[in-house]
mmCIF file of C-alpha atoms in Angstrom:
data_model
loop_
_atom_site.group_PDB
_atom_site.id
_atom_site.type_symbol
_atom_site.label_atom_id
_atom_site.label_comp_id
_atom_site.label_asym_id
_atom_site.label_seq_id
_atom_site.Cartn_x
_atom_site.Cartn_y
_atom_site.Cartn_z
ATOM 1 C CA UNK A 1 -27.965 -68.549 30.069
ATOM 2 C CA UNK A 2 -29.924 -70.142 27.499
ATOM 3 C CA UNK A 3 -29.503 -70.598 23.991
ATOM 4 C CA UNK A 4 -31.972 -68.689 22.494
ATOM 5 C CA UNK A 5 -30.825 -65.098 25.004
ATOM 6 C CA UNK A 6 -26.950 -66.159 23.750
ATOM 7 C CA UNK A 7 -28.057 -66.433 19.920
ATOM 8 C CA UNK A 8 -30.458 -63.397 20.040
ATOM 9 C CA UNK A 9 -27.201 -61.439 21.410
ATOM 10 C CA UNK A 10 -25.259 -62.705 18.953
ATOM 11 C CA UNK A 11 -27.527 -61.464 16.588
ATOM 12 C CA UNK A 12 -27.504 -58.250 17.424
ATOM 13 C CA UNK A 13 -23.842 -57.570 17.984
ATOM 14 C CA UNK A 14 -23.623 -58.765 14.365
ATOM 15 C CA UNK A 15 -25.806 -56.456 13.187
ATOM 16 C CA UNK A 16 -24.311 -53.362 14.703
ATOM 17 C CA UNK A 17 -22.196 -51.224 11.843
ATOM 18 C CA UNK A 18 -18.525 -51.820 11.516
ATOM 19 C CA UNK A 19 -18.016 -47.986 12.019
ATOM 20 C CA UNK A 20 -18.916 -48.661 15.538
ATOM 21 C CA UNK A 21 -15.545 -50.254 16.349
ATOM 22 C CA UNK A 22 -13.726 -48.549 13.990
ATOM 23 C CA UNK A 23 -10.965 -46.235 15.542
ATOM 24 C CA UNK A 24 -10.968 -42.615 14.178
ATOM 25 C CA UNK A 25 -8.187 -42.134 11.765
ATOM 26 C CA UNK A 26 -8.374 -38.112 12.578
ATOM 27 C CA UNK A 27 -10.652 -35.414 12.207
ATOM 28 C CA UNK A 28 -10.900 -32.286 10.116
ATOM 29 C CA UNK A 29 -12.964 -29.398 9.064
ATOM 30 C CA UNK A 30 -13.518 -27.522 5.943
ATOM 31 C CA UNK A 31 -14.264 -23.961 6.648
ATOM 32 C CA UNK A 32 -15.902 -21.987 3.377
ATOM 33 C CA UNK A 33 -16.433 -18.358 3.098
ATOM 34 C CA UNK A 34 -16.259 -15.734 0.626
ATOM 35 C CA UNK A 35 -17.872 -12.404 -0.226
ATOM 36 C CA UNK A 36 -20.599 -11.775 -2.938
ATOM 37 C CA UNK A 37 -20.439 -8.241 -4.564
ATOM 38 C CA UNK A 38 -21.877 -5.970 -7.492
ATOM 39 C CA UNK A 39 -19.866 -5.003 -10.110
ATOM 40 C CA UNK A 40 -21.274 -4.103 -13.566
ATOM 41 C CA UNK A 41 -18.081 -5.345 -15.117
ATOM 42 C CA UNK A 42 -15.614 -8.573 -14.783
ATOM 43 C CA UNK A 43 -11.846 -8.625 -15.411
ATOM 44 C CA UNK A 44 -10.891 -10.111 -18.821
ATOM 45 C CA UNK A 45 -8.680 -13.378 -17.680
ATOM 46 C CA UNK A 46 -5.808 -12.305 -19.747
ATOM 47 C CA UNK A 47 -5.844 -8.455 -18.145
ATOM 48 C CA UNK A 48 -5.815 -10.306 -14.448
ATOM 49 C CA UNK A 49 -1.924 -11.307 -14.470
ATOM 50 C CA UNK A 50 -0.338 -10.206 -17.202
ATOM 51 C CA UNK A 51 3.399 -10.229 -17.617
ATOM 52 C CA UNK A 52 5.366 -7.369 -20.133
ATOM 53 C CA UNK A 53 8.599 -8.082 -21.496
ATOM 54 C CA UNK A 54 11.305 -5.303 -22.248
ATOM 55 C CA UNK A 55 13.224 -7.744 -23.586
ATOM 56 C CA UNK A 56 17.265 -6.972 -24.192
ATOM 57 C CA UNK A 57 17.399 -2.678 -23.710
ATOM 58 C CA UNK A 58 20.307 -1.196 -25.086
ATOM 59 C CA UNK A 59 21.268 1.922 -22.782
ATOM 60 C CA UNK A 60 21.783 4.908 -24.323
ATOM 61 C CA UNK A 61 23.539 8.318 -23.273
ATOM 62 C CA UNK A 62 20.177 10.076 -24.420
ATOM 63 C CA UNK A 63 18.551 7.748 -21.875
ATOM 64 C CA UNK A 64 16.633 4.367 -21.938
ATOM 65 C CA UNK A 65 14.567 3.771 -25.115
ATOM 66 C CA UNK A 66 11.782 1.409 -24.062
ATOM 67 C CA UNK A 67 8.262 2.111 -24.237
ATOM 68 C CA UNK A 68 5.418 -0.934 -23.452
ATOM 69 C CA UNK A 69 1.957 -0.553 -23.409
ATOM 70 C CA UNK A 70 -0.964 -2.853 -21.807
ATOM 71 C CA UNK A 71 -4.500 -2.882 -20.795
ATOM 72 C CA UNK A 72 -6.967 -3.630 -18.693
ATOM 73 C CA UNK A 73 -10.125 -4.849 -20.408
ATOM 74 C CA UNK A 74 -13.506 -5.110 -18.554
ATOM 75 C CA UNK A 75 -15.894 -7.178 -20.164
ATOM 76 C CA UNK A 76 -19.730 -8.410 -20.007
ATOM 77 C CA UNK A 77 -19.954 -4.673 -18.368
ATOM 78 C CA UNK A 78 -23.973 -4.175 -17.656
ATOM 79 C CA UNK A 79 -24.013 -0.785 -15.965
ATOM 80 C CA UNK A 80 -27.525 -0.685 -14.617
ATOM 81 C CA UNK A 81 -27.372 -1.855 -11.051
ATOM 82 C CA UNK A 82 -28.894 -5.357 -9.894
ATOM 83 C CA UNK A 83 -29.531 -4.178 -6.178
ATOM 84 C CA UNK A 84 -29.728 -0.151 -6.709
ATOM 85 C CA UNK A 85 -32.757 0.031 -8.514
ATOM 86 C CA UNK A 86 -32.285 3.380 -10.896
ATOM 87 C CA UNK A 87 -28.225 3.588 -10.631
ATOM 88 C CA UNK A 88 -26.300 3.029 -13.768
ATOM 89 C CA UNK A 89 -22.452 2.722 -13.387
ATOM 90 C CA UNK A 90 -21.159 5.508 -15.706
ATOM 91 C CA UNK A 91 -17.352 5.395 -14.699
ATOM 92 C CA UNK A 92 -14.662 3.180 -13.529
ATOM 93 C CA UNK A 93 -11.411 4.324 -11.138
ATOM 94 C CA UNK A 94 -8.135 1.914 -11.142
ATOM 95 C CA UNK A 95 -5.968 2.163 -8.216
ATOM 96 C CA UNK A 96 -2.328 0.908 -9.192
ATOM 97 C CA UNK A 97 0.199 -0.775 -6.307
ATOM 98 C CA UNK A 98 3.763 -0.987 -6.471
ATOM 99 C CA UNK A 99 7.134 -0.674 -4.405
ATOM 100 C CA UNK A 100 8.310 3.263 -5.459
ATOM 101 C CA UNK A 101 11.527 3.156 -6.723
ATOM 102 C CA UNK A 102 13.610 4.901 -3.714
ATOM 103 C CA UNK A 103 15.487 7.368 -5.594
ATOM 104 C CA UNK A 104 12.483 8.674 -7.411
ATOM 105 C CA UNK A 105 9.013 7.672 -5.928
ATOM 106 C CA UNK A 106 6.887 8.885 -9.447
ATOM 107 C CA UNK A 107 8.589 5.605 -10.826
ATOM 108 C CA UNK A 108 7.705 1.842 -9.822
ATOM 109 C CA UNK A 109 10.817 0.197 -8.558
ATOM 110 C CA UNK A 110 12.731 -2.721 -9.969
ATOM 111 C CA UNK A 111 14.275 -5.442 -8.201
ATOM 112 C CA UNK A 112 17.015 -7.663 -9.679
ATOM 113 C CA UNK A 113 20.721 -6.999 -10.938
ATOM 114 C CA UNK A 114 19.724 -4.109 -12.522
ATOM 115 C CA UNK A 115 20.345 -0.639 -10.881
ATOM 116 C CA UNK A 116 19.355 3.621 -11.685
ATOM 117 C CA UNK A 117 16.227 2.618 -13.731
ATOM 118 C CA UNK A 118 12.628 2.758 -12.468
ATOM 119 C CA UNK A 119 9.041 2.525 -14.517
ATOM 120 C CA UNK A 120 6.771 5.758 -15.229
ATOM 121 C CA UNK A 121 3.035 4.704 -15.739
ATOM 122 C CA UNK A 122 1.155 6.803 -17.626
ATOM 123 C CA UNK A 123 -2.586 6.893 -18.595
ATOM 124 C CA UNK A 124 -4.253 6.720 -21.755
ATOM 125 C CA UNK A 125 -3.759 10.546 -22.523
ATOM 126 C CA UNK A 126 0.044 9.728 -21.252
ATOM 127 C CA UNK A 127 -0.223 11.089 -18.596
ATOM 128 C CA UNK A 128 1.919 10.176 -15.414
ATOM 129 C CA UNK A 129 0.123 7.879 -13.055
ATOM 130 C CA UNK A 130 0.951 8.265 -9.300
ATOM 131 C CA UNK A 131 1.199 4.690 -7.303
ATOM 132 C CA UNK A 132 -2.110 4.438 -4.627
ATOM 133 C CA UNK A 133 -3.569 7.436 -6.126
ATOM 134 C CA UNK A 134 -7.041 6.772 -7.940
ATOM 135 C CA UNK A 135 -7.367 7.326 -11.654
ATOM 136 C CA UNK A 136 -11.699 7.529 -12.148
ATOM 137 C CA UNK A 137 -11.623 8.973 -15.881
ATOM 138 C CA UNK A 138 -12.354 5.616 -17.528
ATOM 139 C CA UNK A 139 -16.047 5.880 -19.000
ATOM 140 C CA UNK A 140 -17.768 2.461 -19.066
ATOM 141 C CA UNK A 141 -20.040 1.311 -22.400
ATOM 142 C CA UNK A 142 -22.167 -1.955 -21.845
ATOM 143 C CA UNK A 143 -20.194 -4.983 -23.614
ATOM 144 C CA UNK A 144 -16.964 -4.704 -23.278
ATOM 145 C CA UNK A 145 -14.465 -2.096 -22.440
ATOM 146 C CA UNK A 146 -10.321 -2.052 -22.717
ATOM 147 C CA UNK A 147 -8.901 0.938 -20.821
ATOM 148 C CA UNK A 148 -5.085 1.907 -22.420
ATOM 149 C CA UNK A 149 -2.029 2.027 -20.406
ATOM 150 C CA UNK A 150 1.817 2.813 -20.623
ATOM 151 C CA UNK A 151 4.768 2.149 -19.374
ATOM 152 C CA UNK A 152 8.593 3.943 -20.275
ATOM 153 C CA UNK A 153 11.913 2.945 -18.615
ATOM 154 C CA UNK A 154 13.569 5.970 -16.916
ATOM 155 C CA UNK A 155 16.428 6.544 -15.173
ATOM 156 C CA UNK A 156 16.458 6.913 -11.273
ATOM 157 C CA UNK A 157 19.073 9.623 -10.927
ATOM 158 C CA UNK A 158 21.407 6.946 -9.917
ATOM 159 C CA UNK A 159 24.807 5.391 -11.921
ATOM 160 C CA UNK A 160 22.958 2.600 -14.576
ATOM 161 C CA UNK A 161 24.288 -0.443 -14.163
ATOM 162 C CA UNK A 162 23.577 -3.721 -16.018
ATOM 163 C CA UNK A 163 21.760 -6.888 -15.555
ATOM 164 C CA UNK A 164 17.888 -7.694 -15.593
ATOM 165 C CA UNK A 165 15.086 -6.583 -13.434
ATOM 166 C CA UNK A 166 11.447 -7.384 -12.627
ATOM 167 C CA UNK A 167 8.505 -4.978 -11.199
ATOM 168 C CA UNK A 168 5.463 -5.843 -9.518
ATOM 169 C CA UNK A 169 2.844 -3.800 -10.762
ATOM 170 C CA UNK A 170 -0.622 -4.369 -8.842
ATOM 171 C CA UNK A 171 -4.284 -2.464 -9.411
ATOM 172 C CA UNK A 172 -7.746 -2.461 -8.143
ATOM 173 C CA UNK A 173 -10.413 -1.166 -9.942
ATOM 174 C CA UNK A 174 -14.208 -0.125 -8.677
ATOM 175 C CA UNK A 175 -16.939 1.212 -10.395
ATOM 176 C CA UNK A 176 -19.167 4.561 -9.687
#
């Protein structure tokens, strides 16, 4: 072979990328996907998770004296529709999600040391809220908008027995 064939080869293995040899050190994948919807309003970051103390709750023979209250605010609301031309959101419904207490299933159950208590939800007229049943008499206003919740300890029927407890309150809420 002669020189020139040798250093021309030479030449080119030289210039071939590195990557070429390079073993694979694994391969992956990054899947994306997600879902792109109307609503007039968003969830106010602090109404997303929110977490309600009772704090220490003395039990009584008249029965449990603990009332809390929380809401859900919905702000930047614009209620006329981006992709319906005409439609203007008027009302919001909230769907609330919970394990029912299983002595009284009106009440949210507890979990924890704690035993015979439950939570009633009620609305903002204090009325009793029903787990999975929707609520739609929230009005909406453009700007922002804080709908008014409650929440009472109540006995379960059962013996009360000491010690804490946590709930697990969850809610949806779509607009009409």
């Amino acid at each position: 072979m002669s020189i020139r064939f040798l250093s021309c080869a030479g030449l080119i293995m030289m210039s071939l990328p590195a990557w070429g040899w390079a073993s694979h050190q694994g391969r992956g994948q990054v899947d994306f996907n997600g879902e792109i919807v109307e609503v007039p309003c968003n969830i106010d970051t602090n109404s997303r998770d929110q977490t309600l103390s009772y704090g220490v709750v003395s039990a009584k023979s008249n029965g449990l004296q603990s009332h809390k209250a929380f809401d859900i605010k919905l702000v930047d609301c614009t209620l006329a529709s981006q992709n319906k031309p005409g439609y203007v959101y008027r009302k919001a419904s909230i769907v609330f999600y919970g394990q029912p207490d299983p002595y009284d299933s009106s009440l949210l159950g507890v979990s924890g040391s704690a035993e015979g208590l439950g939570i009633k939800l009620l609305n903002h007229n204090q009325q009793h809220i029903v787990l999975g049943e929707t609520h739609n008499d929230y009005e909406l206003v453009n700007g922002d908008n804080s709908i008014h919740f409650f929440t009472e300890l109540k006995f379960n029927q059962q013996p009360l027995k000491a010690g804490e407890f946590q709930a697990l309150l969850q809610f949806v809420v779509s607009y009409f």
